Coordinates of C-alpha atoms in Angstrom, one line a residue:
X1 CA 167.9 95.2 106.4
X2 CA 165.3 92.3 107.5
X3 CA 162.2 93.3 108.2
X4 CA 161.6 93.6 111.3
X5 CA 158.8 92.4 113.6
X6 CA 157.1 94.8 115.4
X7 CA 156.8 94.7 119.5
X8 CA 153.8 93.1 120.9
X9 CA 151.7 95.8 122.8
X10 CA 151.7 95.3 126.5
X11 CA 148.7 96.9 128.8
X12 CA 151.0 96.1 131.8
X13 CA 153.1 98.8 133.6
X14 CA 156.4 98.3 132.0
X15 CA 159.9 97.2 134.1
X16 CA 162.0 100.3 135.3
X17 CA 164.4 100.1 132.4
X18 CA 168.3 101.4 133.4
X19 CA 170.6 101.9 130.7
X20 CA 174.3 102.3 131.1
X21 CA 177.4 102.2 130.0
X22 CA 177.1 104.1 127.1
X23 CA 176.6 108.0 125.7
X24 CA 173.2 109.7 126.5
X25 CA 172.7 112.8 124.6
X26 CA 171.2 115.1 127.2
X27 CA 171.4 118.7 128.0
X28 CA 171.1 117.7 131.8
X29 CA 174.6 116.5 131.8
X30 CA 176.9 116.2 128.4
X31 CA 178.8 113.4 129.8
X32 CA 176.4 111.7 131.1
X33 CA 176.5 107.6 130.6
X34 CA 173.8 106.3 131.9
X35 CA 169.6 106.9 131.9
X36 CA 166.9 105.8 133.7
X37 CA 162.9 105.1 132.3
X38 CA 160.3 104.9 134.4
X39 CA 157.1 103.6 132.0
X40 CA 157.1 106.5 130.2
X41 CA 159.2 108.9 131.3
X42 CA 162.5 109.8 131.5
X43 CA 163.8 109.2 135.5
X44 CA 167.5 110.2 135.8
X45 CA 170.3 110.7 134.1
X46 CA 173.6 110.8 135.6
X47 CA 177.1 109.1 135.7
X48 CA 177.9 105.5 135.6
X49 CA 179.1 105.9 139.2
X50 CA 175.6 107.0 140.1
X51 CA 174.2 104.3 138.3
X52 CA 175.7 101.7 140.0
X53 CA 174.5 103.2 142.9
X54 CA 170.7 103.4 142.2
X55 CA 170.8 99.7 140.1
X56 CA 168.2 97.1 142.1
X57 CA 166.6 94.1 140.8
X58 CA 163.4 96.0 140.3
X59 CA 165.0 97.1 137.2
X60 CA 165.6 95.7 133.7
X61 CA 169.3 96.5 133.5
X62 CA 170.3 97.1 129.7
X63 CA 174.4 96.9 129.1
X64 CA 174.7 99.8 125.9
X65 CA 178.6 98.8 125.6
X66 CA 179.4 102.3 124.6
X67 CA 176.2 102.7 122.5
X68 CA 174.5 106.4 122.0
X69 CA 171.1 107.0 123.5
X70 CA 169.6 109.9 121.8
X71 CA 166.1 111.2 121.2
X72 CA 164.3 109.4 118.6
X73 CA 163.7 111.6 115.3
X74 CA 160.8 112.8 113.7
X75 CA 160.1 112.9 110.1
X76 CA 158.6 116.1 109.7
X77 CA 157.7 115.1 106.0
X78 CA 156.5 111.5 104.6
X79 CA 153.9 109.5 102.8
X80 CA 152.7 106.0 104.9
X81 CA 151.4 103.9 101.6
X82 CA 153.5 105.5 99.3
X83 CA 156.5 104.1 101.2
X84 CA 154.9 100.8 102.0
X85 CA 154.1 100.6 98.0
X86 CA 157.8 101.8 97.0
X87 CA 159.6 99.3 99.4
X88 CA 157.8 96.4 98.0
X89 CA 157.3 97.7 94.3
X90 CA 160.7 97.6 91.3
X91 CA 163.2 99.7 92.6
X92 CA 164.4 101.7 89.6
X93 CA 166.8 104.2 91.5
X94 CA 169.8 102.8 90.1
X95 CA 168.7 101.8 86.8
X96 CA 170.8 104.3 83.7
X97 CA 168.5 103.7 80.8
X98 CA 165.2 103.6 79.3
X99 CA 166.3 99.8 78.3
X100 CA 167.3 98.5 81.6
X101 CA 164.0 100.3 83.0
X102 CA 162.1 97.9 80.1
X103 CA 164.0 95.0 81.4
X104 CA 162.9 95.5 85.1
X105 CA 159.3 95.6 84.3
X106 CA 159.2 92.5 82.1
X107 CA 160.9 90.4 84.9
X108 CA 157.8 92.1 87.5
X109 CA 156.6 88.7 89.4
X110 CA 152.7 88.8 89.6
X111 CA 149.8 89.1 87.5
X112 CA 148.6 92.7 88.5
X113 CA 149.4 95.9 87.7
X114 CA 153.7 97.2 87.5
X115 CA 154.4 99.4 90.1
X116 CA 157.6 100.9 90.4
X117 CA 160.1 104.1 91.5
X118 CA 162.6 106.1 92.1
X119 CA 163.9 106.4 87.7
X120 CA 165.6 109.6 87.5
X121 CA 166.5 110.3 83.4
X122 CA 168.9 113.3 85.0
X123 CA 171.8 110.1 86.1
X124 CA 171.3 108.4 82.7
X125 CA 173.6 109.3 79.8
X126 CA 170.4 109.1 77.6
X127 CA 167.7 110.9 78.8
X128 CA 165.3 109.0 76.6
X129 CA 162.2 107.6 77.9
X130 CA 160.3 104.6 77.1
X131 CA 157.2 104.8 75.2
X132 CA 153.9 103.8 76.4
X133 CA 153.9 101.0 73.6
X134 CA 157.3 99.3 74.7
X135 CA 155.8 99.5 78.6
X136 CA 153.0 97.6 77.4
X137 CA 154.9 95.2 75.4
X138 CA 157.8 94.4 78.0
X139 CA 154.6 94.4 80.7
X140 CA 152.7 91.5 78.2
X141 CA 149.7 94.4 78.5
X142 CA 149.6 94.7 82.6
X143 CA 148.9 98.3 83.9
X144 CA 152.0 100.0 84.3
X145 CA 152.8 102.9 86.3
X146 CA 156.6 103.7 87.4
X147 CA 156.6 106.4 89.7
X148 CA 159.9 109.0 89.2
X149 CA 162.0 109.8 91.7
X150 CA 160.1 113.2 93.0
X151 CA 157.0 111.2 92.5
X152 CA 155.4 114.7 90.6
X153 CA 155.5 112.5 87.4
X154 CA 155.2 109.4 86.2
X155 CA 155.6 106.5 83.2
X156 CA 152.4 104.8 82.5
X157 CA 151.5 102.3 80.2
X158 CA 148.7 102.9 77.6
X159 CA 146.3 100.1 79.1
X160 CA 146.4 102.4 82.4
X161 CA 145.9 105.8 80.2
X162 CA 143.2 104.1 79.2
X163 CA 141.7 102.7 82.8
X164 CA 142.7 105.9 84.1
X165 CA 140.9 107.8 81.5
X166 CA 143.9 110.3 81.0
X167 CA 142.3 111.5 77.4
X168 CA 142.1 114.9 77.7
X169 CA 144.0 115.7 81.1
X170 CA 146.3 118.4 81.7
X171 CA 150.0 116.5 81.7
X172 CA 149.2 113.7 79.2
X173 CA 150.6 114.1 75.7
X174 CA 149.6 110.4 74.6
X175 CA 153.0 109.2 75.6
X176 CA 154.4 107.4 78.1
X177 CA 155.5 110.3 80.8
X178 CA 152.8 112.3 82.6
X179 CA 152.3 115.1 84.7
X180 CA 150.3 117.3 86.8
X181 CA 146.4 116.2 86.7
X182 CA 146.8 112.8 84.5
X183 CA 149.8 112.2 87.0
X184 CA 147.2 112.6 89.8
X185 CA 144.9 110.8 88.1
X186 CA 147.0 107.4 87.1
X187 CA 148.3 107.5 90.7
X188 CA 145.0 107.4 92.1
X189 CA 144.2 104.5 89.7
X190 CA 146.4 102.6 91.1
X191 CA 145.8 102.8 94.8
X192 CA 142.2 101.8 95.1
X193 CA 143.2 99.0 97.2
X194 CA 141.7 97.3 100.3
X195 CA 141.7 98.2 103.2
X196 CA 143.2 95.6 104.3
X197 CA 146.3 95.7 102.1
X198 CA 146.5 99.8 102.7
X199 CA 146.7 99.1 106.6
X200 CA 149.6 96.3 105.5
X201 CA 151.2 98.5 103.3
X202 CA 151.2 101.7 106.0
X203 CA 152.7 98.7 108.6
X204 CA 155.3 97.9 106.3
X205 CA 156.0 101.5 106.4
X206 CA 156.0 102.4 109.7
X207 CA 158.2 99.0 110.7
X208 CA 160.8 100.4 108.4
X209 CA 160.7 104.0 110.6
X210 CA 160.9 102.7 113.4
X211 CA 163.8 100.4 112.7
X212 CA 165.7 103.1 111.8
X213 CA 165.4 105.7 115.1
X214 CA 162.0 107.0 114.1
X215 CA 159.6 107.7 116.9
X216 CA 157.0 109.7 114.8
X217 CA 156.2 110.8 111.5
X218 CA 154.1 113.5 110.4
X219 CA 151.7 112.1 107.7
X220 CA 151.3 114.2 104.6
X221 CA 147.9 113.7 103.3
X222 CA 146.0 114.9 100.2
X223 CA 143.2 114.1 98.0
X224 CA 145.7 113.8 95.0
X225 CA 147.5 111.2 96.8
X226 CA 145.7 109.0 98.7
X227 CA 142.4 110.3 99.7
X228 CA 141.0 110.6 103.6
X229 CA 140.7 107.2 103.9
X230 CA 143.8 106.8 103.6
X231 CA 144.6 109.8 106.1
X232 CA 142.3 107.8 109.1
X233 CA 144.1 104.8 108.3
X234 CA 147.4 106.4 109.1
X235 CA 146.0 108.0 112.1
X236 CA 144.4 104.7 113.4
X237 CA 147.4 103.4 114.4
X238 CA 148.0 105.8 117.2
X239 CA 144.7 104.2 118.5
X240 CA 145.9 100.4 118.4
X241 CA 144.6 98.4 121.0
X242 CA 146.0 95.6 123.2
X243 CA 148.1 93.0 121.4
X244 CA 148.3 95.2 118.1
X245 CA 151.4 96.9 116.8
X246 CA 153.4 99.5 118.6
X247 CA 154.7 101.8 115.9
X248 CA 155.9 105.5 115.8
X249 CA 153.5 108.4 116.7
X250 CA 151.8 109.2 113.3
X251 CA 151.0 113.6 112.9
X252 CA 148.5 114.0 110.6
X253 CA 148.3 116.6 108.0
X254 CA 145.7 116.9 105.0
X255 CA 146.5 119.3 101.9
X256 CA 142.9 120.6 101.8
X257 CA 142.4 124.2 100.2
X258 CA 139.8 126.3 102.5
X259 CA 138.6 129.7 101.9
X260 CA 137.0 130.7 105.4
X261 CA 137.0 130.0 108.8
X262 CA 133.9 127.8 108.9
X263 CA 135.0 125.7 106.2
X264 CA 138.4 125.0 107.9
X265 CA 136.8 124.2 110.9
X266 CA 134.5 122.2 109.5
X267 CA 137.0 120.1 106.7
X268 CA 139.0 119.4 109.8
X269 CA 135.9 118.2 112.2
X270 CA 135.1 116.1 109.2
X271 CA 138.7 114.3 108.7
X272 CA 138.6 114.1 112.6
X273 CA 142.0 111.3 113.0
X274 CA 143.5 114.4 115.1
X275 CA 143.9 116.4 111.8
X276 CA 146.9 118.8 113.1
X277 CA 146.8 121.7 110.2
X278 CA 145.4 122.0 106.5
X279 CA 148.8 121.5 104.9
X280 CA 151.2 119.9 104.1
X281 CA 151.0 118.5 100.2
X282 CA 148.9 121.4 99.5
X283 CA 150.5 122.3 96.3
X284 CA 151.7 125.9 95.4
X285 CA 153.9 124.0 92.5
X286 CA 155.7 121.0 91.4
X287 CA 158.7 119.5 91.7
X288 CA 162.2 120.3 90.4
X289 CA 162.7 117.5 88.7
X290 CA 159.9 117.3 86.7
X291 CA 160.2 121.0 85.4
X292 CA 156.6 121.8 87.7
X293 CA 158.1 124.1 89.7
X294 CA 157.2 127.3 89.5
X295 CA 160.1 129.7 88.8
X296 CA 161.0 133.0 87.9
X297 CA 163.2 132.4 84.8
X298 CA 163.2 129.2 82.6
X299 CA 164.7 125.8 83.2
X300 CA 168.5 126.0 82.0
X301 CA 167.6 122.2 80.4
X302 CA 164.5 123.7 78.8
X303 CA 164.7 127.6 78.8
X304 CA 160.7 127.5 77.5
X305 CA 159.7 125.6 80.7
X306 CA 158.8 127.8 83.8
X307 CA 156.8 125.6 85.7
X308 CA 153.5 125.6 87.1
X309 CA 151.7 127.4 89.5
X310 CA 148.3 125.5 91.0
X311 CA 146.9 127.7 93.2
X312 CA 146.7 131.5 92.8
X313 CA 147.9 133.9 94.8
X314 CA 144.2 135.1 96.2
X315 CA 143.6 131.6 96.4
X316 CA 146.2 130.8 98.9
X317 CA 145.7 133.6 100.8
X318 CA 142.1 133.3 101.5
X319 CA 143.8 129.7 102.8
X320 CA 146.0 131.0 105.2
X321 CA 143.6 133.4 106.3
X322 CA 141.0 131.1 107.1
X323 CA 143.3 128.7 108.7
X324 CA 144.6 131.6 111.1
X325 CA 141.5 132.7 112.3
X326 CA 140.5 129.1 113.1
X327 CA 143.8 129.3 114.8
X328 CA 144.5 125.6 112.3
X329 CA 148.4 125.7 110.9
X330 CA 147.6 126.1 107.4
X331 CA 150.6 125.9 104.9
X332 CA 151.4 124.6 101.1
X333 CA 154.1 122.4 99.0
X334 CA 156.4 124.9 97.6
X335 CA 159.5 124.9 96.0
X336 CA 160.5 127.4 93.0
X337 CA 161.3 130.7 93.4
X338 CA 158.0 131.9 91.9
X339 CA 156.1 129.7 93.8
X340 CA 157.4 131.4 97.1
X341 CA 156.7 134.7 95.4
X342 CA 153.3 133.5 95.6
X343 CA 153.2 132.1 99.0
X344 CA 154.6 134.9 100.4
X345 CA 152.5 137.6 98.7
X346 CA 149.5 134.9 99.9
X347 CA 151.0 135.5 103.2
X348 CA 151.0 139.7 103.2
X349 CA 147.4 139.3 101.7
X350 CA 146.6 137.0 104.4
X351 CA 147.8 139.4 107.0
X352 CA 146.2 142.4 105.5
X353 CA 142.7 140.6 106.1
X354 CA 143.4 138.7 109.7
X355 CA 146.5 140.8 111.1
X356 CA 149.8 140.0 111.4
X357 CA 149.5 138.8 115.1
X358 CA 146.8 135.9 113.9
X359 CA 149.1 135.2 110.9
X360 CA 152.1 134.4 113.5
X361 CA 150.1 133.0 115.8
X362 CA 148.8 129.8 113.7
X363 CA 152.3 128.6 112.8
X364 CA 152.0 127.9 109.4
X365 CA 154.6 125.8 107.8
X366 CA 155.7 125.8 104.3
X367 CA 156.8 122.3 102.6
X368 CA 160.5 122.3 101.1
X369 CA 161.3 125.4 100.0
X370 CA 164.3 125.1 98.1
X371 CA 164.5 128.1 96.3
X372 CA 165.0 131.1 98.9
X373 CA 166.3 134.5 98.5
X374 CA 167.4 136.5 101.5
X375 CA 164.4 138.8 100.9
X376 CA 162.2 135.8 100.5
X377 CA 164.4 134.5 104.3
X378 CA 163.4 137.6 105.9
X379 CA 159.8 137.7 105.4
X380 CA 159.6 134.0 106.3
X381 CA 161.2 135.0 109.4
X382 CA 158.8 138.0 110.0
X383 CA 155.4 135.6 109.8
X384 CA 156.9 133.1 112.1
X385 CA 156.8 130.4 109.4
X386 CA 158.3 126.7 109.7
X387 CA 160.6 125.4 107.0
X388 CA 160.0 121.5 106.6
X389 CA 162.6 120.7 104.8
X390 CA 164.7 117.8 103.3
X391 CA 168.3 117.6 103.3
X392 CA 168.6 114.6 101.5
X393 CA 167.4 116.2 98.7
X394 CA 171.0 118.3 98.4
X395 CA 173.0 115.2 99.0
X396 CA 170.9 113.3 95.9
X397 CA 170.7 116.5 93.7
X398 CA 172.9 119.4 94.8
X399 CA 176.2 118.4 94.0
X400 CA 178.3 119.3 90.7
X401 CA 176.6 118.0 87.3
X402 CA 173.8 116.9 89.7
X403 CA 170.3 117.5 88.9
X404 CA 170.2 121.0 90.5
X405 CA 172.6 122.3 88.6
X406 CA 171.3 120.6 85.0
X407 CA 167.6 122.4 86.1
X408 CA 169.0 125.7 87.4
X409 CA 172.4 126.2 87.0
X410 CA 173.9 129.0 88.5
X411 CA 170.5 129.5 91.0
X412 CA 171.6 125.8 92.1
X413 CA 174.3 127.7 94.5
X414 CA 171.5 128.9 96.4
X415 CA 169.5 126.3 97.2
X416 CA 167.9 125.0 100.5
X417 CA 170.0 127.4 102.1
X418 CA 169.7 126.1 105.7
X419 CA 172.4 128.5 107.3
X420 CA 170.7 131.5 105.8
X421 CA 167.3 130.4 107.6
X422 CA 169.0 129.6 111.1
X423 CA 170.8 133.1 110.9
X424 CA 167.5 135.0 110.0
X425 CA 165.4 132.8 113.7
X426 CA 163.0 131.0 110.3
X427 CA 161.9 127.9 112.6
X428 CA 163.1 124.5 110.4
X429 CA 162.6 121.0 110.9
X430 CA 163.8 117.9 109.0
X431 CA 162.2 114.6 106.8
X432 CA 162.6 112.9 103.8
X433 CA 159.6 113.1 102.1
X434 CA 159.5 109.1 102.2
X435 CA 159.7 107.6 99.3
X436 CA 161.2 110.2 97.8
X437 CA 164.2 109.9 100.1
X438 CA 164.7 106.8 102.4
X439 CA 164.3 107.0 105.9
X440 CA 167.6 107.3 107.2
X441 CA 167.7 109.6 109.7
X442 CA 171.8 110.4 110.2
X443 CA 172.3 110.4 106.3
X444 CA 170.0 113.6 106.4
X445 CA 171.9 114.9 109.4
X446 CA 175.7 114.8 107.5
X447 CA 173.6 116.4 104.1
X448 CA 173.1 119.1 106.4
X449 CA 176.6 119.6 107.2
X450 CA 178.4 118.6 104.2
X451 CA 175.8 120.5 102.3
X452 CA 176.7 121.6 98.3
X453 CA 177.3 124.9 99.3
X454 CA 180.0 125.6 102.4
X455 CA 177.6 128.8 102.9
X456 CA 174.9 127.3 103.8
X457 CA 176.2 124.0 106.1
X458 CA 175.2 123.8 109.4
X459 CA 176.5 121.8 112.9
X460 CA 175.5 118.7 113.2
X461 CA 174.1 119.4 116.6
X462 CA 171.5 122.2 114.8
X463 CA 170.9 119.4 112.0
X464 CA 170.1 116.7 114.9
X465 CA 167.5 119.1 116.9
X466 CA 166.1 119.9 113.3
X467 CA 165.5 116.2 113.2
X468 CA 164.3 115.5 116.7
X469 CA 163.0 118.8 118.8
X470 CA 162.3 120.7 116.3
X471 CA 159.6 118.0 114.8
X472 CA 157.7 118.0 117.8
X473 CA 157.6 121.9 117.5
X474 CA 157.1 122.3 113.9
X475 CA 153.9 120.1 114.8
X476 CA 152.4 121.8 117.5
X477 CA 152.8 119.1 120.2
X478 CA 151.7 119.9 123.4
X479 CA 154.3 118.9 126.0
X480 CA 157.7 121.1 125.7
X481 CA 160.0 118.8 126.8
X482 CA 159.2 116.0 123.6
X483 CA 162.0 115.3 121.9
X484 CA 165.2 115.8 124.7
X485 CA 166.3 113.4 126.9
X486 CA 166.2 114.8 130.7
X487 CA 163.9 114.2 133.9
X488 CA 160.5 114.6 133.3
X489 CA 160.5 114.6 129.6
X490 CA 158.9 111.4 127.8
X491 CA 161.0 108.8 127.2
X492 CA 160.8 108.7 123.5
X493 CA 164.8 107.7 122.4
X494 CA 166.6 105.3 120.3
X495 CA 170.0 103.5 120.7
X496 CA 172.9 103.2 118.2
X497 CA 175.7 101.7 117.9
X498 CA 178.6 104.5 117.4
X499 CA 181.7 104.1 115.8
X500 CA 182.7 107.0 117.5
X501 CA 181.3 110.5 119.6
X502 CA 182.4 113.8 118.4
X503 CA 181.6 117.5 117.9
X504 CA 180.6 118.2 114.2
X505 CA 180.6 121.8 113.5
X506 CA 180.1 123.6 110.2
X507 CA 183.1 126.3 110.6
X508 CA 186.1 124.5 111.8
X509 CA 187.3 127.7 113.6
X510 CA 184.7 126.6 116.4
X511 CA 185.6 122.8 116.3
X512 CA 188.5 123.2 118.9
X513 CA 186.3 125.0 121.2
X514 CA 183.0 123.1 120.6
X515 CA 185.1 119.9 122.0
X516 CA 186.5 121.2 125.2
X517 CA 184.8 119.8 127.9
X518 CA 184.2 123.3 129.2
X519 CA 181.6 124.3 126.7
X520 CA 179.3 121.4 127.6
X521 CA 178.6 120.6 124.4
X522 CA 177.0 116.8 124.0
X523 CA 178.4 114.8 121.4
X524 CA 176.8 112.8 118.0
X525 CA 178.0 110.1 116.3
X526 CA 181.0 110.9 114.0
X527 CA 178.9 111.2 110.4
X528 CA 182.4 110.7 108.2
X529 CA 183.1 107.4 108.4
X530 CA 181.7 106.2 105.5
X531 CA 179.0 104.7 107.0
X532 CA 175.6 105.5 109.6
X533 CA 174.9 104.6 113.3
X534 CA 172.9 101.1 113.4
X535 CA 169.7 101.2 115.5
X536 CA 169.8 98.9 118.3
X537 CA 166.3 99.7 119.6
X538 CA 163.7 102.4 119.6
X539 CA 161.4 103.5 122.1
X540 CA 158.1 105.6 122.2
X541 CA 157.0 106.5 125.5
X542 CA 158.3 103.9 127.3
X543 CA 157.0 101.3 124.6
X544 CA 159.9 99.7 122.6
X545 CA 158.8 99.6 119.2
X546 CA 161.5 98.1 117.7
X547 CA 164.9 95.9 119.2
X548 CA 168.1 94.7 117.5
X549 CA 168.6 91.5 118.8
X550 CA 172.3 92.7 119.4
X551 CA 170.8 94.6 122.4
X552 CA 170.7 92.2 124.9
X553 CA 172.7 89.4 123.6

């Protein structure tokens, strides 16, 4: 896909703007074909009969020709720069050895340092790295640093070990591949940029969101990532003035560890950029794929490997007790089984010292959480905490021979097991942890229903308010009608083209009923024809952000 140019902003009133002819995913009426917008709200929704009648030439009049309008998503999980860096960086995702990795970077255009991602050794029939001697060679001595797929380790060249000053860190070995702190610490290397080019890079970024259904995004900051710089940056852009880009609503989050109430209220007064909670990339543990995260038993690849755990359990819970007395959502990146342990042990600590009623009052939210046992579901349950996870993640990894089952196998049955938290009322909302998966929204919806395990699938209909309503919840927004499309609720939506409308269910005993008009049940875009919806246009409050030309042609 092009990419596209974003919408001018425009300080006038905007146009009454009717829509019709189409599908509008509403729970004010489930047939329902056309909608009106009124700057930025939604006016009416109704019939195409009633549209007619309401039509005048005060109104922009916008022909969907059977297209869906539905409310815009929200990427409850994603990284600005890191996306802007990966879309224009060597794309290594379908590269299958350590040689055609070495061939990518010696045919890197430029002069300054290699960046690419998205290698994953688990799809290659070699596992075998390159060494940080062949990087250099094929780079002709050019920093090097080749991000894998998780982005929780990397490949780096010896001439940015040696910039990075990775002698000595936890995670480097003197070879190519590193982890943990010399992970952090080549990453960081490599992202001292300009301004200038971060803000370009974050454009880039949010350009790409938007052009795929995206109305916001909730930011996951750190100082392991990008630093809070690069936080207010990403925050900035809900400030744009006149004439600037319109882009989706950005959420900020910052993975800051706190140990009382005046330091979380102070870390937060200090980030300002309308910080909404310490959490976020707050790490607990690693990732999967890189055998850091923490687990109970050892890797079935590497049965010596457990993972590791960078916070303690005290630690953590002086967190999320700080965070709930300041009444701040605090929460961590967590993913093994023993790294829940720990959260959750963090959280009954936490309660202990605050009470349980502050605890569930804050709304903490917990990063992916892959690995959870009912036990672990039931106590998530009882403290009220959001699940932000990523579905894409089981379509990439969860299916047989796929990198679950090489890390786990057996425990890879179990994972992200999204019916198990729906059943048990744990709140859960949806992203892609950009980069790491791409921002395509309805690909994340069908991994939720044709999920690895027939257990643990879920309606498409749960899967799209995980991915739109639930977002706005998960972040604490203020108005309760953000992210559905009925009077009086903020016009905040995106158009697609459908191949077809039905109802997608996860048991197909319900599918007959779920599709008789008498349950009222709106319908999505089928998700199994092979290929996604196409975003004609997206709007934010009125404010188009981005427009197919097909829309008004």
């Amino acid at each position: 896909m092009p990419r596209p140019d974003p919408a001018p902003r425009n300080a006038d009133r905007p146009t009454p703007v009717l829509y019709r002819n189409g599908s509008v995913y509403t729970a004010a009426d489930p047939f329902a074909t056309a909608m009106l917008v009124d700057g930025d709200t939604v006016a009416w929704v109704g019939s195409e009969q009633a549209a007619s009648s309401i039509a005048d030439s005060s109104m922009e009049l916008i022909d969907l020709r059977g297209a869906l309008v539905a409310p815009g998503f929200v990427d409850s999980h994603m990284h600005l720069t890191e996306t802007g860096i990966a879309l224009e960086s060597l794309q290594l995702g379908t590269l299958k050895s350590a040689r055609e990795v070495l061939d990518a970077v010696a045919g890197a255009a430029g002069n300054g340092p290699v960046l690419g991602h998205g290698w994953d050794e688990a799809t290659w029939a070699d596992p075998a790295l390159p060494t940080a001697e062949e990087l250099d060679r094929a780079a002709g001595g050019r920093p090097v640093y080749l991000s894998r797929v998780d982005v929780h380790s990397a490949l780096v060249s010896t001439s940015l070990a040696q910039s990075a000053d990775l002698q000595n860190r936890d995670g480097y070995d003197g070879g190519a591949r590193v982890t943990r702190a010399a992970h952090e610490a080549a990453r960081l290397a490599t992202r001292q940029l300009p301004q200038d080019e971060l803000k370009r890079l974050q454009a880039r970024a949010l350009a790409e969101a938007a052009a795929n259904g995206y109305v916001a995004l909730a930011e996951m900051g750190a100082p392991h990532i990008g630093g809070a710089q690069d936080l207010r940056l990403a925050a900035a852009w809900n400030a744009a003035g006149t004439g600037e880009p319109l882009f989706p609503e950005v959420m900020p989050y910052w993975g800051g560890l706190v140990s009382s109430e005046e330091q979380a209220r102070a870390l937060v007064a200090e980030l300002g950029a309308g910080v909404r909670g310490l959490a976020g990339d707050l790490n607990i543990d690693g990732s999967l794929g890189s055998r850091t995260a923490a687990l109970r038993a050892g890797y079935s690849d590497a049965g010596q490997e457990r993972g590791t755990l960078y916070l303690s359990v005290d630690q953590a819970a002086a967190h999320l007790a700080a965070c709930s007395l300041a009444g701040i959502q605090g929460g961590f990146h967590v993913i093994g089984d023993a790294g829940l342990d720990a959260a959750l042990e963090a959280l009954d600590l936490a309660a202990r010292e605050v009470g349980e009623q502050r605890v569930r009052a804050a709304g903490h939210r917990f990063e992916h959480v892959e690995m959870a046992d009912a036990e672990a579901v039931a106590r998530l349950a009882h403290y009220s905490v959001t699940v932000s996870a990523q579905p894409s993640f089981d379509a990439a990894w969860g299916g047989p021979g796929g990198l679950y089952e090489q890390r786990l196998g057996d425990r890879s049955r179990s994972m992200n097991p999204f019916a198990a938290f729906h059943s048990a009322g744990v709140p859960v909302c949806f992203g892609s942890d950009s980069p790491v998966t791409p921002l395509r929204p309805w690909s994340s919806v069908r991994a939720c229903v044709e999920h690895h395990n027939p257990d643990q699938r879920i309606s498409a209909r749960a899967a799209f308010l995980g991915h739109t309503r639930a977002g706005w919840r998960a972040a604490r927004h203020p108005n309760p009608m953000a992210g559905q499309l009925v009077p009086g609720a903020p016009a905040s939506f995106a158009v697609w083209e459908v191949e077809e409308l039905m109802v997608q269910v996860a048991d197909g005993r319900v599918q007959s009923w779920s599709t008789d008009p008498r349950a009222r049940t709106p319908l999505l875009p089928a998700l199994d024809t092979g290929s996604d919806p196409v975003c004609l246009q997206t709007v934010k409050d009125g404010a188009e952000l981005f427009a197919s030309p097909a829309l008004r042609s």
